[in-house]
Coordinates of N, CA and C in Angstrom, one line a residue:
M1048 N 0.5 -12.4 15.7 CA 0.4 -10.8 15.8 C -0.5 -10.4 16.8
K1049 N 0.2 -9.2 17.1 CA -0.2 -8.4 18.5 C -1.0 -7.2 18.1
Q1050 N -2.1 -6.9 18.8 CA -3.2 -5.7 18.8 C -2.2 -4.7 18.9
V1051 N -2.3 -3.7 17.6 CA -1.7 -2.5 17.7 C -2.7 -1.5 18.7
E1052 N -2.0 -0.9 19.7 CA -2.5 -0.1 20.7 C -1.9 0.7 21.0
V1053 N -0.7 1.5 20.5 CA 0.0 2.4 20.5 C -0.1 3.7 19.8
Q1054 N 0.0 4.9 20.2 CA -0.2 6.1 19.4 C 0.9 6.3 18.3
Y1055 N 2.0 5.5 18.2 CA 3.1 5.7 17.3 C 3.5 7.3 17.1
K1056 N 3.4 8.1 17.8 CA 4.2 9.5 17.5 C 3.5 10.1 16.6
S1057 N 1.9 9.8 16.6 CA 1.0 10.5 15.8 C -0.1 11.0 16.5
S1058 N -0.9 12.1 15.9 CA -1.8 12.6 16.4 C -3.1 11.8 16.1
V1059 N -3.1 10.7 15.5 CA -4.3 9.9 15.0 C -4.1 8.5 15.3
Q1060 N -5.0 7.7 16.1 CA -4.8 6.6 16.5 C -4.9 5.5 15.5
I1061 N -3.8 4.5 15.6 CA -3.8 3.5 14.6 C -4.2 2.1 15.2
N1062 N -5.2 1.6 14.2 CA -5.9 0.3 14.8 C -5.4 -0.7 14.0
G1063 N -5.7 -1.9 14.6 CA -5.4 -3.3 13.6 C -4.3 -3.9 14.4
K1064 N -3.8 -5.1 13.8 CA -2.8 -5.8 14.5 C -1.5 -5.9 13.4
C1065 N -0.2 -6.1 14.1 CA 1.0 -6.4 13.5 C 1.8 -7.2 14.5
H1066 N 2.4 -7.9 13.2 CA 3.4 -8.9 13.7 C 4.7 -8.2 14.4
D1067 N 5.5 -8.4 15.5 CA 6.6 -7.9 16.0 C 7.6 -7.3 15.1
D1068 N 7.9 -8.3 14.2 CA 8.9 -7.8 13.3 C 8.8 -6.7 12.2
F1069 N 7.6 -6.3 12.1 CA 7.1 -5.3 11.4 C 6.6 -3.8 12.2
Q1070 N 6.9 -3.7 13.3 CA 6.7 -2.4 14.1 C 7.0 -1.3 13.2
E1071 N 8.2 -1.3 12.9 CA 8.7 0.1 11.7 C 7.8 0.4 10.8
V1072 N 7.1 -0.5 10.4 CA 5.9 -0.4 9.4 C 4.7 0.4 10.0
V1073 N 4.1 0.2 10.9 CA 3.2 0.8 11.8 C 3.8 2.5 12.0
E1074 N 5.1 2.6 12.5 CA 5.5 3.9 12.7 C 5.5 4.7 11.6
V1075 N 5.8 4.1 10.6 CA 6.1 5.1 8.8 C 4.7 5.2 8.6
F1076 N 3.9 4.2 8.8 CA 2.3 4.5 8.9 C 1.7 5.6 9.5
A1077 N 1.9 5.8 10.8 CA 1.2 6.8 11.6 C 2.1 8.1 11.4
E1078 N 3.4 8.1 11.0 CA 4.1 9.4 10.8 C 3.3 10.1 9.5
N1079 N 2.8 9.4 8.6 CA 2.3 9.8 7.3 C 1.0 10.7 7.5
F1080 N 0.4 10.5 8.6 CA -0.9 11.7 9.0 C -0.5 13.0 9.6
D1081 N 0.8 13.0 10.1 CA 1.2 14.2 10.6 C 2.1 14.9 9.6
K1082 N 3.0 14.2 9.2 CA 4.1 14.7 8.2 C 3.5 15.0 6.9
Y1083 N 2.9 14.2 6.3 CA 2.1 14.7 5.0 C 0.9 14.7 5.1
S1084 N 0.0 15.1 6.4 CA -1.4 15.3 5.9 C -2.2 14.5 5.3
E1085 N -2.0 13.1 5.7 CA -2.8 12.0 5.6 C -4.4 12.3 5.8
I1086 N -4.9 12.1 5.6 CA -6.6 12.0 6.1 C -7.3 10.9 6.6
G1087 N -6.9 9.7 5.9 CA -7.3 8.2 6.4 C -6.5 7.3 5.5
S1088 N -6.2 6.2 6.1 CA -5.8 5.2 5.0 C -5.8 3.7 6.0
S1089 N -5.5 2.6 5.3 CA -5.3 1.3 5.9 C -4.1 0.7 4.9
L1090 N -3.5 -0.2 5.5 CA -2.4 -1.2 4.9 C -2.4 -2.3 5.4
C1091 N -2.4 -3.3 4.4 CA -2.3 -4.8 4.9 C -1.0 -5.3 4.1
V1092 N -0.2 -6.3 4.8 CA 0.7 -6.6 4.2 C 0.9 -8.3 4.5
V1093 N 1.1 -8.8 3.5 CA 0.9 -10.4 3.3 C 2.4 -11.0 3.1
V1094 N 3.1 -11.6 4.0 CA 4.4 -12.1 3.5 C 4.2 -13.7 3.6
D1095 N 4.9 -14.5 2.7 CA 4.7 -15.7 2.5 C 3.4 -16.5 3.1
G1096 N 2.3 -15.7 2.5 CA 0.8 -15.9 2.8 C 0.7 -15.9 4.4
E1097 N 1.2 -15.6 5.1 CA 0.9 -15.0 6.5 C 0.6 -13.4 6.5
M1098 N -0.3 -12.9 7.2 CA -0.3 -11.5 7.1 C 0.1 -10.8 8.5
T1099 N 1.2 -9.7 7.9 CA 2.2 -9.3 9.2 C 1.5 -8.1 9.6
V1100 N 1.0 -7.4 8.6 CA 0.4 -6.1 8.8 C -1.0 -5.8 8.5
D1101 N -2.0 -5.2 9.2 CA -3.5 -5.1 9.1 C -3.7 -4.0 9.8
I1102 N -3.5 -2.4 9.5 CA -3.7 -1.5 9.7 C -4.7 -0.5 9.4
W1103 N -5.4 0.4 10.0 CA -5.8 1.6 9.4 C -5.8 2.5 10.4
G1104 N -6.0 3.8 9.8 CA -6.3 5.0 11.0 C -6.8 6.1 10.1
G1105 N -7.3 7.3 10.8 CA -7.7 8.5 10.2 C -9.0 8.7 10.2
H1106 N -9.8 9.4 9.1 CA -10.7 9.6 8.5 C -11.1 9.2 7.2
T1107 N -12.6 9.1 7.1 CA -12.8 8.8 5.5 C -13.1 10.0 4.6
T1108 N -13.1 11.2 5.2 CA -13.4 12.6 4.4 C -12.6 13.6 5.1
D1109 N -12.5 14.8 4.2 CA -11.3 15.8 4.6 C -12.2 16.7 6.0
Q1110 N -13.8 16.4 5.9 CA -14.6 17.0 7.3 C -13.9 16.1 8.5
K1111 N -13.2 15.0 8.3 CA -12.9 14.2 9.3 C -14.1 14.0 10.2
T1112 N -15.5 13.9 10.0 CA -16.6 13.3 10.5 C -16.7 11.7 10.8
E1113 N -16.1 11.0 10.1 CA -16.4 9.7 10.3 C -14.8 8.9 10.1
Q1114 N -14.6 7.9 11.4 CA -13.4 7.4 11.6 C -13.2 6.2 10.1
W1115 N -12.0 6.2 10.0 CA -11.9 5.0 9.0 C -11.9 3.8 9.8
N1116 N -12.2 2.6 9.3 CA -12.6 1.7 10.3 C -11.8 0.4 9.2
E1117 N -11.8 -0.7 9.8 CA -11.4 -1.6 8.9 C -12.0 -2.1 8.0
D1118 N -13.2 -1.9 7.7 CA -14.1 -2.3 6.5 C -14.3 -1.1 5.6
T1119 N -13.7 0.2 5.9 CA -13.7 1.0 4.8 C -12.9 1.0 3.6
L1120 N -13.9 1.5 2.6 CA -13.3 0.9 1.0 C -12.7 2.2 0.6
S1121 N -11.7 1.8 -0.2 CA -10.9 3.1 -0.9 C -10.5 2.6 -2.3
V1122 N -10.1 3.7 -2.9 CA -10.0 3.5 -4.3 C -8.5 3.6 -4.6
A1123 N -7.7 2.8 -5.2 CA -6.7 2.7 -5.7 C -6.3 3.0 -7.2
F1124 N -5.8 4.6 -7.3 CA -5.5 4.9 -8.7 C -4.0 4.5 -9.0
S1125 N -3.7 4.2 -10.3 CA -2.3 3.8 -10.8 C -1.6 3.0 -9.9
S1126 N -2.1 2.3 -9.3 CA -1.6 1.1 -8.3 C -0.9 0.0 -9.0
T1127 N -1.1 -0.2 -10.1 CA -0.2 -1.3 -10.7 C 1.0 -0.6 -11.6
K1128 N 1.1 0.6 -12.1 CA 1.9 1.2 -12.9 C 3.4 0.7 -12.2
A1129 N 3.9 0.8 -11.2 CA 5.2 0.4 -10.8 C 5.2 -1.1 -11.1
A1130 N 4.3 -2.0 -10.7 CA 4.8 -3.2 -10.7 C 4.8 -3.8 -12.3
L1131 N 4.2 -2.9 -13.2 CA 4.1 -3.2 -14.5 C 5.6 -2.7 -15.2
A1132 N 6.3 -1.6 -14.6 CA 7.2 -1.0 -14.8 C 8.5 -1.9 -14.4
L1133 N 8.3 -2.4 -13.2 CA 9.5 -3.4 -12.8 C 9.2 -4.8 -13.4
C1134 N 8.2 -5.1 -14.2 CA 8.2 -6.3 -14.9 C 8.6 -6.2 -16.4
A1135 N 8.3 -5.0 -16.6 CA 8.9 -4.4 -17.8 C 10.6 -4.4 -18.2
H1136 N 11.1 -3.9 -16.8 CA 12.5 -3.9 -16.8 C 13.1 -5.1 -16.8
L1137 N 12.6 -5.9 -15.7 CA 13.1 -7.5 -15.9 C 13.1 -8.2 -17.3
L1138 N 11.9 -8.0 -17.8 CA 11.9 -8.8 -19.2 C 12.8 -8.0 -20.2
I1139 N 13.2 -7.0 -20.4 CA 14.1 -6.1 -21.0 C 15.6 -6.8 -20.7
E1140 N 16.1 -6.6 -19.2 CA 16.8 -7.1 -19.0 C 17.5 -8.6 -19.3
R1141 N 16.1 -9.6 -19.2 CA 16.3 -11.0 -19.8 C 16.4 -10.9 -21.3
G1142 N 16.2 -10.3 -22.1 CA 16.0 -10.0 -23.2 C 14.6 -10.7 -24.1
Q1143 N 13.5 -10.7 -22.9 CA 12.4 -11.0 -23.6 C 11.7 -10.0 -24.0
L1144 N 11.9 -8.9 -23.9 CA 11.2 -7.8 -24.3 C 12.1 -6.8 -24.9
N1145 N 11.9 -6.1 -26.1 CA 12.7 -4.8 -26.5 C 11.9 -3.8 -26.8
T1146 N 12.4 -2.5 -26.4 CA 11.4 -1.5 -26.1 C 11.2 -0.8 -27.6
I1147 N 12.2 -1.2 -28.6 CA 12.2 -0.7 -30.0 C 10.6 -1.5 -30.9
D1148 N 10.4 -2.8 -30.4 CA 9.4 -3.4 -31.2 C 8.2 -3.0 -30.8
K1149 N 7.3 -3.0 -31.9 CA 5.9 -2.6 -31.5 C 4.8 -3.5 -30.5
V1150 N 4.0 -2.7 -29.8 CA 3.4 -3.5 -28.9 C 2.4 -4.8 -29.6
T1151 N 2.4 -4.5 -30.6 CA 1.4 -5.7 -31.4 C 2.3 -6.9 -31.5
K1152 N 3.7 -6.8 -31.4 CA 4.4 -8.3 -31.3 C 4.1 -9.0 -30.2
Y1153 N 3.9 -8.3 -29.1 CA 3.6 -9.1 -27.6 C 2.3 -9.2 -27.7
W1154 N 1.3 -8.5 -27.9 CA -0.1 -8.2 -27.8 C -0.6 -7.9 -29.1
P1155 N -0.8 -8.9 -30.0 CA -1.6 -8.8 -31.4 C -2.9 -8.2 -31.3
E1156 N -3.6 -8.5 -30.3 CA -5.0 -7.8 -30.1 C -5.2 -6.5 -30.0
Y1157 N -3.7 -5.7 -29.6 CA -3.7 -4.3 -29.3 C -3.9 -3.8 -30.8
G1158 N -3.4 -4.3 -31.8 CA -3.4 -3.6 -33.1 C -4.9 -3.8 -33.9

């Protein structure tokens, strides 16, 4: 992976590392700051056990007084809903989950 050193058509400096095959990911990430008024963010992508993208940029608050860095912590709300929906749809397609059944059929402790 090479060090990210380019501004990527963004008003915000993007820092970190990115594999050559994933440069477009960095460009889209950088675009979010200007196009969608992103304040600060980070992204790490692992493919087949290899870290291919590890980037960050922006600020930690709306006041933009502190730079986002590689150790900045963030909260991810509702980040597993999409994964749950995908898994549920796969199980429905395979006939292993029926949406008419009660939840307790699959998770007895729920009841």
